[in-house]
Coordinates of C-alpha atoms in Angstrom, one line a residue:
M1 CA 171.6 -97.8 -48.2
T2 CA 170.1 -96.8 -51.5
L3 CA 171.2 -97.1 -55.2
N4 CA 171.1 -93.3 -55.5
G5 CA 173.5 -93.0 -52.5
W6 CA 176.0 -95.5 -54.1
L7 CA 175.7 -93.8 -57.5
Q8 CA 176.7 -90.4 -55.8
I9 CA 179.6 -92.1 -54.1
L10 CA 180.8 -93.7 -57.4
V11 CA 180.5 -90.4 -59.2
Y12 CA 182.7 -88.8 -56.6
C13 CA 185.3 -91.5 -56.8
G14 CA 185.3 -91.3 -60.6
I15 CA 185.9 -87.6 -60.6
V16 CA 188.9 -88.0 -58.2
V17 CA 190.5 -90.7 -60.4
L18 CA 190.0 -88.7 -63.5
L19 CA 191.9 -85.8 -62.0
V20 CA 194.9 -87.8 -60.9
K21 CA 196.9 -87.8 -64.2
P22 CA 196.3 -84.2 -65.3
L23 CA 197.0 -82.8 -61.9
G24 CA 199.9 -85.2 -61.3
G25 CA 201.5 -84.3 -64.6
Y26 CA 201.1 -80.6 -63.9
M27 CA 202.6 -80.9 -60.4
Y28 CA 205.4 -83.0 -61.7
R29 CA 206.4 -80.3 -64.1
V30 CA 206.2 -77.6 -61.4
F31 CA 208.5 -79.4 -59.0
N32 CA 210.8 -80.5 -61.7
G33 CA 211.3 -76.9 -62.7
D34 CA 209.8 -77.4 -66.1
R35 CA 208.0 -74.6 -68.0
T36 CA 204.2 -74.6 -67.5
F37 CA 201.4 -72.4 -69.0
L38 CA 201.7 -70.1 -65.9
S39 CA 205.4 -69.6 -66.2
P40 CA 205.3 -66.4 -68.3
V41 CA 203.2 -64.7 -65.6
L42 CA 204.5 -66.3 -62.4
G43 CA 208.2 -66.9 -63.4
P44 CA 209.3 -63.3 -62.8
I45 CA 207.5 -63.3 -59.4
E46 CA 209.1 -66.6 -58.5
R47 CA 212.7 -65.4 -59.3
G48 CA 212.0 -62.2 -57.5
L49 CA 211.1 -64.1 -54.3
Y50 CA 214.3 -66.1 -54.6
R51 CA 216.3 -62.9 -54.8
I52 CA 214.5 -61.5 -51.7
A53 CA 215.1 -64.7 -49.8
G54 CA 218.7 -65.0 -50.8
T55 CA 218.4 -68.4 -52.5
S56 CA 218.2 -69.8 -56.0
E57 CA 216.4 -72.6 -57.7
R58 CA 219.9 -74.1 -58.5
E59 CA 220.8 -74.4 -54.9
E60 CA 220.2 -77.9 -53.4
Q61 CA 220.1 -78.8 -49.7
H62 CA 221.2 -81.8 -47.6
W63 CA 218.3 -83.3 -45.7
T64 CA 219.4 -81.8 -42.4
T65 CA 219.4 -78.3 -44.0
Y66 CA 216.0 -79.0 -45.5
A67 CA 214.6 -80.0 -42.1
A68 CA 216.2 -77.0 -40.4
G69 CA 214.4 -74.7 -42.9
I70 CA 211.1 -76.4 -42.1
M71 CA 211.6 -76.0 -38.4
F72 CA 212.7 -72.4 -38.7
F73 CA 209.7 -71.6 -41.0
S74 CA 207.3 -73.3 -38.6
V75 CA 208.5 -71.5 -35.5
V76 CA 208.3 -68.1 -37.2
S77 CA 204.8 -69.0 -38.5
F78 CA 203.7 -70.0 -35.0
L79 CA 205.0 -66.8 -33.4
V80 CA 203.4 -64.5 -36.0
L81 CA 200.0 -66.2 -35.7
Y82 CA 200.2 -66.2 -31.9
V83 CA 201.0 -62.5 -31.8
L84 CA 198.2 -61.7 -34.2
Q85 CA 195.6 -63.4 -32.0
R86 CA 196.9 -61.7 -28.8
L87 CA 196.9 -58.2 -30.4
Q88 CA 193.6 -58.8 -32.2
G89 CA 191.7 -56.2 -30.2
V90 CA 193.9 -53.3 -31.3
L91 CA 194.4 -54.4 -34.9
P92 CA 192.2 -53.2 -37.9
Y93 CA 189.6 -55.2 -39.9
N94 CA 187.7 -56.1 -36.8
P95 CA 184.2 -54.8 -37.4
A96 CA 182.7 -57.1 -34.7
G97 CA 185.1 -55.7 -32.0
M98 CA 186.7 -59.1 -31.2
T99 CA 188.9 -58.9 -28.1
A100 CA 192.4 -60.6 -27.7
V101 CA 192.4 -64.4 -27.7
E102 CA 193.3 -66.0 -24.4
P103 CA 196.9 -67.2 -24.1
N104 CA 196.3 -71.0 -24.0
L105 CA 193.7 -70.8 -26.7
A106 CA 196.0 -68.7 -28.9
F107 CA 198.7 -71.3 -28.3
N108 CA 196.4 -74.1 -29.3
T109 CA 195.2 -72.3 -32.4
A110 CA 198.6 -71.2 -33.6
V111 CA 200.0 -74.8 -33.3
S112 CA 196.8 -76.1 -34.9
F113 CA 197.1 -74.0 -38.1
V114 CA 200.8 -74.2 -38.4
S115 CA 200.7 -78.0 -38.2
N116 CA 197.9 -78.2 -40.7
T117 CA 195.5 -79.6 -38.0
N118 CA 193.0 -76.7 -37.7
W119 CA 191.6 -78.0 -34.5
Q120 CA 189.3 -75.2 -33.3
N121 CA 188.4 -74.8 -29.6
Y122 CA 186.4 -71.7 -30.6
G123 CA 183.7 -70.4 -32.9
G124 CA 185.3 -68.6 -35.8
E125 CA 182.5 -66.0 -36.2
S126 CA 182.5 -65.2 -32.5
T127 CA 186.2 -65.2 -31.7
M128 CA 188.4 -64.2 -34.7
S129 CA 188.5 -60.8 -36.5
Y130 CA 188.7 -60.6 -40.3
L131 CA 192.4 -59.7 -40.1
V132 CA 193.2 -62.8 -38.1
Q133 CA 191.1 -65.0 -40.3
M134 CA 192.8 -63.7 -43.4
A135 CA 196.4 -62.7 -42.5
G136 CA 196.7 -65.4 -39.8
L137 CA 194.6 -68.5 -40.4
T138 CA 194.2 -68.4 -44.2
V139 CA 197.9 -67.7 -44.7
Q140 CA 198.8 -70.7 -42.6
N141 CA 196.3 -72.8 -44.5
F142 CA 198.5 -72.1 -47.6
M143 CA 201.8 -72.4 -45.8
S144 CA 201.2 -75.6 -43.9
A145 CA 199.8 -77.3 -47.0
A146 CA 202.8 -76.2 -49.0
V147 CA 205.2 -77.5 -46.3
G148 CA 203.4 -80.9 -46.4
I149 CA 203.7 -81.2 -50.2
A150 CA 207.3 -80.1 -50.2
I151 CA 208.2 -82.8 -47.7
A152 CA 206.4 -85.4 -49.8
V153 CA 208.3 -84.3 -52.9
A154 CA 211.6 -84.3 -51.0
L155 CA 211.0 -87.9 -50.0
I156 CA 210.1 -88.9 -53.5
R157 CA 213.4 -87.5 -54.7
G158 CA 215.0 -89.8 -52.2
F159 CA 213.7 -92.8 -54.1
A160 CA 214.1 -91.2 -57.6
R161 CA 217.7 -89.9 -57.3
A162 CA 220.8 -92.0 -56.7
S163 CA 224.4 -91.4 -55.4
V164 CA 223.8 -87.7 -54.5
K165 CA 223.5 -85.8 -51.2
S166 CA 220.7 -83.3 -51.8
I167 CA 216.9 -83.7 -51.7
G168 CA 216.0 -80.4 -53.2
N169 CA 215.6 -76.9 -51.8
F170 CA 212.8 -76.3 -49.2
W171 CA 212.4 -72.6 -50.0
V172 CA 212.1 -73.3 -53.7
D173 CA 209.6 -76.2 -53.1
I174 CA 207.2 -74.2 -51.0
T175 CA 207.4 -71.2 -53.3
R176 CA 206.6 -73.3 -56.4
C177 CA 203.8 -75.1 -54.6
T178 CA 202.2 -71.9 -53.4
L179 CA 202.6 -69.9 -56.6
Y180 CA 201.9 -72.5 -59.2
V181 CA 199.5 -75.0 -57.5
L182 CA 197.7 -73.6 -54.5
L183 CA 197.1 -70.0 -55.4
P184 CA 195.8 -70.5 -59.0
L185 CA 193.4 -73.3 -58.0
C186 CA 192.2 -71.3 -55.0
I187 CA 191.4 -68.2 -57.1
V188 CA 189.3 -70.3 -59.4
L189 CA 187.6 -72.1 -56.5
T190 CA 186.9 -68.8 -54.7
L191 CA 185.1 -67.4 -57.7
V192 CA 183.0 -70.6 -58.1
Y193 CA 182.1 -70.6 -54.4
V194 CA 181.0 -66.9 -54.6
W195 CA 178.9 -67.8 -57.6
L196 CA 177.3 -70.6 -55.5
G197 CA 176.3 -68.2 -52.8
M198 CA 179.2 -68.0 -50.3
P199 CA 179.9 -64.6 -48.8
Q200 CA 183.1 -62.8 -49.6
T201 CA 183.1 -59.4 -48.0
L202 CA 185.0 -57.2 -45.5
G203 CA 181.7 -55.5 -44.5
A204 CA 180.3 -55.7 -41.0
Y205 CA 178.0 -58.4 -39.7
V206 CA 174.4 -57.9 -40.9
N207 CA 171.6 -57.1 -38.5
A208 CA 168.3 -58.5 -39.5
T209 CA 164.7 -58.5 -38.2
T210 CA 163.1 -61.9 -38.1
L211 CA 159.5 -62.7 -38.9
E212 CA 158.7 -62.7 -35.2
G213 CA 160.2 -59.2 -34.9
A214 CA 163.4 -60.2 -33.0
Q215 CA 166.8 -58.9 -33.9
Q216 CA 169.4 -61.3 -35.3
T217 CA 173.0 -60.7 -36.2
I218 CA 174.1 -62.7 -39.3
A219 CA 177.8 -63.3 -39.5
V220 CA 179.5 -62.8 -42.8
G221 CA 183.0 -62.1 -44.0
P222 CA 185.7 -63.3 -46.4
V223 CA 184.3 -66.9 -46.3
A224 CA 184.8 -68.1 -49.9
S225 CA 188.5 -67.5 -50.0
Q226 CA 189.1 -69.4 -46.8
V227 CA 186.9 -72.3 -47.7
A228 CA 188.8 -72.7 -51.0
I229 CA 192.2 -73.3 -49.3
K230 CA 190.8 -75.0 -46.2
M231 CA 189.6 -77.8 -48.5
L232 CA 192.3 -77.9 -51.2
G233 CA 195.0 -77.7 -48.5
T234 CA 193.2 -80.3 -46.3
N235 CA 193.2 -77.8 -43.5
G236 CA 189.6 -78.0 -42.5
G237 CA 189.3 -75.0 -40.1
G238 CA 185.9 -73.4 -40.7
F239 CA 185.1 -69.7 -40.8
F240 CA 182.0 -70.6 -38.9
N241 CA 181.7 -72.8 -35.9
A242 CA 179.4 -75.2 -37.7
N243 CA 182.0 -75.6 -40.5
A244 CA 180.8 -77.1 -43.7
A245 CA 177.4 -77.8 -42.2
H246 CA 176.8 -74.0 -42.2
P247 CA 174.9 -72.9 -45.4
F248 CA 177.3 -70.0 -45.9
E249 CA 180.3 -72.4 -46.0
N250 CA 178.5 -75.2 -48.0
P251 CA 175.3 -73.9 -49.6
D252 CA 174.2 -77.0 -51.6
A253 CA 175.0 -80.4 -53.1
I254 CA 177.2 -78.9 -55.8
S255 CA 179.4 -77.0 -53.3
N256 CA 179.5 -80.2 -51.2
L257 CA 180.7 -82.3 -54.1
I258 CA 183.4 -79.7 -55.1
Q259 CA 184.7 -79.5 -51.5
M260 CA 185.0 -83.3 -51.2
V261 CA 186.8 -83.5 -54.6
T262 CA 189.2 -80.8 -53.6
I263 CA 190.0 -82.5 -50.3
F264 CA 191.3 -85.5 -52.2
A265 CA 192.6 -83.9 -55.4
L266 CA 196.2 -83.0 -54.6
G267 CA 196.8 -86.0 -52.3
A268 CA 195.7 -88.4 -55.0
A269 CA 197.6 -86.6 -57.6
L270 CA 200.8 -87.0 -55.6
T271 CA 200.7 -90.7 -56.3
N272 CA 201.1 -89.9 -60.0
V273 CA 203.8 -87.4 -59.3
F274 CA 205.6 -90.2 -57.5
G275 CA 205.2 -92.6 -60.5
R276 CA 206.5 -90.0 -62.9
M277 CA 209.5 -89.1 -60.8
V278 CA 210.6 -92.7 -60.3
G279 CA 210.1 -93.4 -63.9
N280 CA 207.2 -96.0 -63.5
Q281 CA 203.7 -94.7 -63.2
R282 CA 202.4 -98.1 -62.3
Q283 CA 204.1 -97.7 -58.9
G284 CA 201.9 -94.6 -58.2
W285 CA 198.8 -96.4 -59.3
A286 CA 199.6 -99.3 -56.9
I287 CA 199.8 -96.8 -54.0
L288 CA 196.5 -95.2 -55.1
A289 CA 194.9 -98.6 -55.3
T290 CA 196.0 -99.3 -51.7
M291 CA 194.4 -96.1 -50.6
G292 CA 191.3 -96.9 -52.6
V293 CA 190.8 -100.3 -51.0
L294 CA 190.9 -98.8 -47.5
F295 CA 188.8 -95.9 -48.5
I296 CA 185.9 -97.9 -50.1
A297 CA 185.9 -100.3 -47.2
G298 CA 185.5 -97.3 -44.8
V299 CA 182.8 -95.7 -46.9
A300 CA 180.8 -99.0 -47.1
V301 CA 180.9 -99.5 -43.3
C302 CA 180.1 -95.9 -42.4
Y303 CA 177.3 -95.6 -44.9
W304 CA 175.8 -99.0 -43.9
A305 CA 176.0 -98.1 -40.2
E306 CA 174.3 -94.7 -40.7
A307 CA 171.7 -96.0 -43.1
A308 CA 170.8 -98.8 -40.7
G309 CA 170.1 -96.4 -38.0
N310 CA 170.0 -96.8 -34.2
P311 CA 168.3 -99.9 -32.8
L312 CA 167.4 -98.0 -29.6
V313 CA 165.4 -95.5 -31.7
H314 CA 163.9 -98.4 -33.8
A315 CA 162.7 -99.9 -30.6
L316 CA 160.5 -96.9 -30.1
G317 CA 158.7 -97.6 -33.3
I318 CA 160.7 -95.0 -35.4
D319 CA 162.2 -96.5 -38.5
G320 CA 164.8 -95.2 -40.9
G321 CA 168.5 -94.2 -40.9
N322 CA 170.3 -92.1 -38.4
M323 CA 169.7 -88.4 -39.4
E324 CA 170.7 -87.0 -36.1
G325 CA 173.3 -84.3 -36.5
K326 CA 173.0 -84.3 -40.3
E327 CA 171.9 -81.7 -42.8
S328 CA 168.8 -82.7 -44.8
R329 CA 170.2 -81.0 -47.9
F330 CA 173.0 -83.6 -47.9
G331 CA 171.3 -86.7 -46.5
I332 CA 172.9 -89.8 -45.0
A333 CA 175.0 -90.9 -48.1
M334 CA 176.8 -87.6 -48.6
S335 CA 177.2 -87.0 -44.8
A336 CA 178.8 -90.5 -44.4
L337 CA 181.0 -90.0 -47.5
F338 CA 182.1 -86.5 -46.3
A339 CA 183.0 -88.0 -42.9
V340 CA 185.2 -90.7 -44.4
V341 CA 186.8 -88.3 -46.9
T342 CA 187.6 -85.7 -44.3
T343 CA 189.2 -88.2 -42.0
A344 CA 190.9 -90.2 -44.7
A345 CA 192.6 -86.9 -45.6
S346 CA 193.9 -84.8 -42.7
C347 CA 191.2 -82.2 -43.4
G348 CA 188.8 -82.3 -40.5
A349 CA 186.1 -80.2 -42.1
V350 CA 182.6 -81.6 -41.3
N351 CA 179.2 -81.3 -42.9
A352 CA 177.6 -83.4 -40.1
M353 CA 178.3 -83.9 -36.5
H354 CA 180.5 -86.9 -36.0
D355 CA 179.5 -87.1 -32.3
S356 CA 175.9 -88.0 -33.5
F357 CA 177.0 -90.8 -35.7
T358 CA 176.2 -94.4 -34.6
A359 CA 179.0 -96.3 -32.8
L360 CA 180.3 -98.0 -36.0
G361 CA 179.6 -94.9 -38.1
G362 CA 181.9 -92.8 -35.7
F363 CA 184.4 -95.7 -35.5
I364 CA 185.3 -95.3 -39.2
P365 CA 186.5 -91.7 -39.0
M366 CA 188.4 -92.5 -35.8
I367 CA 190.2 -95.5 -37.4
N368 CA 190.9 -93.5 -40.5
M369 CA 192.9 -91.1 -38.4
Q370 CA 194.6 -93.8 -36.4
L371 CA 195.8 -95.4 -39.7
G372 CA 198.0 -92.2 -39.9
E373 CA 195.6 -90.8 -42.5
V374 CA 197.4 -92.6 -45.2
I375 CA 194.2 -93.0 -47.3
V376 CA 195.2 -90.1 -49.5
G377 CA 195.8 -88.2 -46.3
G378 CA 196.7 -84.5 -46.0
V379 CA 198.3 -82.9 -48.9
G380 CA 201.8 -84.3 -48.8
A381 CA 201.5 -85.7 -45.3
G382 CA 199.4 -88.7 -46.4
F383 CA 201.8 -89.6 -49.1
Y384 CA 205.0 -89.5 -47.0
G385 CA 202.9 -91.3 -44.3
I386 CA 202.1 -94.2 -46.6
L387 CA 205.7 -94.4 -47.8
M388 CA 206.6 -95.1 -44.1
F389 CA 204.3 -98.2 -44.3
I390 CA 205.8 -99.1 -47.7
V391 CA 209.3 -99.3 -46.1
V392 CA 207.9 -101.6 -43.4
A393 CA 206.0 -103.7 -46.0
V394 CA 209.0 -104.3 -48.2
F395 CA 211.0 -105.2 -45.1
V396 CA 208.4 -107.8 -44.2
A397 CA 208.5 -109.1 -47.8
G398 CA 212.2 -109.4 -47.7
L399 CA 212.1 -111.4 -44.5
M400 CA 209.5 -113.8 -46.0
V401 CA 211.7 -114.6 -49.1
G402 CA 215.1 -114.3 -47.4
R403 CA 216.4 -111.4 -49.4
T404 CA 217.6 -107.9 -48.5
P405 CA 214.6 -105.7 -48.8
E406 CA 214.6 -103.2 -51.7
Y407 CA 212.1 -100.8 -53.2
L408 CA 212.6 -99.1 -56.6
G409 CA 216.2 -100.4 -56.7
K410 CA 217.1 -98.9 -53.3
K411 CA 218.2 -101.3 -50.5
I412 CA 216.0 -100.9 -47.4
E413 CA 218.3 -101.4 -44.4
A414 CA 218.0 -101.1 -40.7
K415 CA 218.3 -97.3 -40.6
E416 CA 215.3 -96.8 -42.9
V417 CA 213.1 -99.3 -41.1
K418 CA 213.9 -97.8 -37.7
M419 CA 213.1 -94.3 -38.9
A420 CA 209.8 -95.6 -40.5
M421 CA 208.8 -97.3 -37.3
L422 CA 209.6 -94.2 -35.3
A423 CA 207.4 -92.1 -37.5
I424 CA 204.5 -94.7 -37.4
L425 CA 204.7 -95.2 -33.6
S426 CA 204.9 -91.5 -32.7
L427 CA 201.2 -91.1 -33.5
P428 CA 199.8 -93.8 -31.1
L429 CA 202.3 -92.5 -28.5
A430 CA 200.6 -89.1 -28.6
M431 CA 197.1 -90.4 -29.0
L432 CA 197.0 -93.0 -26.3
I433 CA 199.2 -91.5 -23.5
F434 CA 197.2 -88.2 -23.4
T435 CA 193.9 -90.1 -23.6
A436 CA 194.9 -92.3 -20.7
I437 CA 195.8 -89.3 -18.5
A438 CA 192.7 -87.3 -19.5
V439 CA 190.2 -90.0 -18.5
V440 CA 191.5 -90.1 -15.0
L441 CA 192.4 -86.5 -14.4
P442 CA 189.4 -84.8 -12.7
S443 CA 189.8 -81.4 -14.5
A444 CA 189.9 -83.2 -17.9
V445 CA 187.0 -85.6 -17.0
A446 CA 184.8 -82.6 -16.2
S447 CA 184.8 -81.6 -19.9
I448 CA 183.3 -84.9 -21.0
A449 CA 179.6 -84.6 -21.9
N450 CA 178.7 -88.3 -22.0
A451 CA 179.1 -91.2 -19.6
G452 CA 180.4 -94.6 -20.4
P453 CA 182.2 -95.7 -23.5
H454 CA 181.0 -92.8 -25.6
G455 CA 182.6 -90.4 -23.2
F456 CA 185.8 -92.3 -23.5
S457 CA 185.5 -92.2 -27.3
E458 CA 185.1 -88.4 -27.2
V459 CA 188.5 -88.1 -25.5
L460 CA 190.2 -90.7 -27.7
Y461 CA 188.8 -89.0 -30.8
A462 CA 190.1 -85.6 -29.7
Y463 CA 193.7 -86.8 -29.1
T464 CA 193.5 -89.0 -32.2
S465 CA 192.4 -86.0 -34.3
A466 CA 195.1 -83.8 -32.8
A467 CA 198.1 -86.2 -33.3
A468 CA 196.8 -87.1 -36.8
N469 CA 196.7 -83.4 -37.7
N470 CA 193.0 -83.8 -38.6
G471 CA 191.1 -81.3 -36.6
S472 CA 187.6 -82.9 -36.6
A473 CA 186.0 -83.6 -33.2
F474 CA 183.3 -85.4 -31.3
G475 CA 181.5 -82.2 -30.2
G476 CA 180.5 -83.5 -26.8
L477 CA 183.9 -82.7 -25.4
S478 CA 184.4 -79.2 -24.1
G479 CA 188.0 -78.6 -25.3
N480 CA 188.5 -74.9 -24.5
T481 CA 190.3 -75.5 -21.2
P482 CA 193.9 -75.1 -20.2
W483 CA 194.4 -78.8 -20.1
Y484 CA 193.0 -79.6 -23.5
N485 CA 194.4 -76.5 -25.2
I486 CA 197.9 -77.3 -24.1
T487 CA 197.9 -81.1 -24.4
L488 CA 196.1 -81.1 -27.7
G489 CA 198.7 -78.6 -28.9
I490 CA 201.5 -80.8 -27.8
G491 CA 199.9 -83.8 -29.5
M492 CA 199.6 -81.8 -32.8
L493 CA 203.3 -81.0 -32.6
M494 CA 204.2 -84.6 -32.0
G495 CA 202.0 -85.8 -34.8
R496 CA 203.5 -83.3 -37.3
F497 CA 207.3 -83.1 -36.5
L498 CA 207.9 -86.6 -35.1
V499 CA 206.9 -87.9 -38.6
I500 CA 208.5 -85.2 -40.7
I501 CA 212.0 -85.6 -39.3
P502 CA 212.2 -89.4 -39.7
A503 CA 210.7 -89.0 -43.2
L504 CA 213.4 -86.6 -44.3
A505 CA 216.1 -88.7 -42.6
I506 CA 214.9 -91.6 -44.8
A507 CA 215.0 -89.4 -47.9
G508 CA 218.6 -88.3 -47.0
S509 CA 219.7 -91.9 -46.6
L510 CA 218.1 -93.2 -49.8
V511 CA 219.2 -90.4 -52.0
A512 CA 222.9 -91.3 -51.3
K513 CA 222.4 -94.9 -52.3
K514 CA 223.1 -96.5 -55.6
T515 CA 220.2 -98.0 -57.6
V516 CA 220.3 -101.8 -57.8
P517 CA 219.0 -103.2 -61.1
A518 CA 215.9 -105.5 -60.7
S519 CA 216.6 -109.2 -60.9
A520 CA 214.5 -112.3 -61.1
G521 CA 214.2 -112.4 -57.3
T522 CA 213.0 -108.8 -57.0
F523 CA 209.6 -108.5 -55.3
P524 CA 207.3 -106.6 -57.7
T525 CA 205.8 -103.5 -56.1
D526 CA 203.4 -102.4 -58.8
G527 CA 200.8 -105.2 -58.8
P528 CA 197.9 -106.5 -56.7
L529 CA 200.2 -108.8 -54.6
F530 CA 202.0 -105.7 -53.2
V531 CA 198.7 -103.8 -52.8
G532 CA 197.4 -106.7 -50.7
L533 CA 200.6 -106.9 -48.6
L534 CA 200.6 -103.1 -48.0
V535 CA 196.9 -103.1 -46.9
G536 CA 197.6 -106.0 -44.6
V537 CA 200.7 -104.4 -43.0
I538 CA 198.8 -101.1 -42.4
L539 CA 195.8 -102.9 -40.8
I540 CA 198.0 -105.2 -38.7
V541 CA 200.3 -102.5 -37.3
V542 CA 197.4 -100.1 -36.5
G543 CA 195.1 -102.9 -35.3
L544 CA 197.7 -104.2 -32.8
T545 CA 198.4 -100.7 -31.6
F546 CA 194.9 -99.4 -31.1
F547 CA 192.6 -102.4 -30.5
P548 CA 192.5 -102.2 -26.7
A549 CA 191.4 -98.5 -26.8
L550 CA 188.9 -99.1 -29.6
A551 CA 187.5 -102.0 -27.7
I552 CA 186.8 -99.8 -24.7
G553 CA 185.2 -97.1 -26.8
P554 CA 183.2 -97.5 -30.0
I555 CA 183.2 -101.4 -30.1
V556 CA 181.7 -101.6 -26.6
E557 CA 179.3 -98.8 -27.4
H558 CA 178.1 -100.7 -30.6
L559 CA 177.6 -104.0 -28.7
A560 CA 175.6 -102.2 -26.0
M561 CA 173.5 -100.4 -28.6
I562 CA 172.5 -103.6 -30.5
H563 CA 171.5 -105.2 -27.1
G564 CA 169.4 -102.2 -26.1
Q565 CA 171.7 -100.9 -23.4
T566 CA 172.3 -97.2 -22.7
F567 CA 174.8 -95.4 -20.4

């Protein structure tokens, strides 16, 4: 590790923290229906969309109606994206002549982008036409991100409101999120990325003659616009197979910094939205502090592991850190930071190959996802994920002091705790059961590139990434097979909707409750004691759930590596 590396990491963290209040304040006004500087331009468009949809900003929905809207919207989104892929060969804006996507891969991809996972069992530049990239994948990058943020805002209303039945209007929330938050920011980011050298064109791929006289086809396309939303919306699906390691998706250190900042920007700002909505911004800062503790710990371990390098390589007389699978223009520090950022959020974009990280270096991205990606997390999804752990934490605190648990004046009762645990345990259910089957099923084992614990880690990482709606991968696993396409798709659906439904049920339960005034015995939830409790609950719950699997994979691999053993 170097001082320069840590300075870059601290600069990144400082920028993210500085954006929390202004972005949070703006988003609060948007979802509160207040006037913003964009209202004169976007207000008429917003009202026109409501008239077309047959709804109104004054209409409010019960949590079941809100959930039904999400499910209907997601099913329609899946069908549209699936059909676009299957008809790709006869649709326009296909200068490379891409053929129809195979059914099981089209299923996997449609589920992946609708669930905000963006797992890619294909190379974007060799599989998808411009039309599918824009009208299919990029549109879902916007929509899946808007759905996640809408759910987070609905759950926040559950804590902020009292003695009512409604948690907002799903159609209003996704409209405002897309119009006032995602689109304006992405327009600015797209222009910045074009200025930095990213392609943005509908022209055909470029044929070039190399210095040796060979012919090479250089893939281009509407790259900048997709990169803008893939990072801001924590989607992560790359236009190119190499994702953010490709120079057309991530040209230099400046673009790399901007992309990492945008991955965290909205998720971190939602903590401030929460504080403003409940009337106490300290509550939001306490949640952000919890995320920060876990994030900095992960960065420190990952950076240390990659900077220390591989003892097996050192034994050959080659000193230095682990540069395998990393871009020299980013180096070890920014590669390790990017890996932690992209897995702390449910982004999944990569600027280095996680499969080439050391055992402990790859362990951190995996455990970040197994935490439920509550360290900032996906836009919206990370926030309602950490609120599930908060429900459990205040329940534990109530047991310790012999009081009925409460949070922000709302009594936390059996229903809320059961729903929170259902959401939390749905992730290891999808991650571990499919992993257990895949490592004994011959057709699934055939896709594993490495023997021993690292091969196991490749499979565990894949199902962890799918259920956590992340999308990054250990590239040694060949995932484009019927087994992996279908089971990973099912894992994505479980990780998305088995968390969403309980979260909305909690919102519906809390919003109907009265607010109880704080008393001398009320457990404070805006200070360091609560931060420590919440960190402990998250680590204990996840540690007890995943330790056996982690012990088989990255932990055994690390122990073998330091003792000079290979598999």
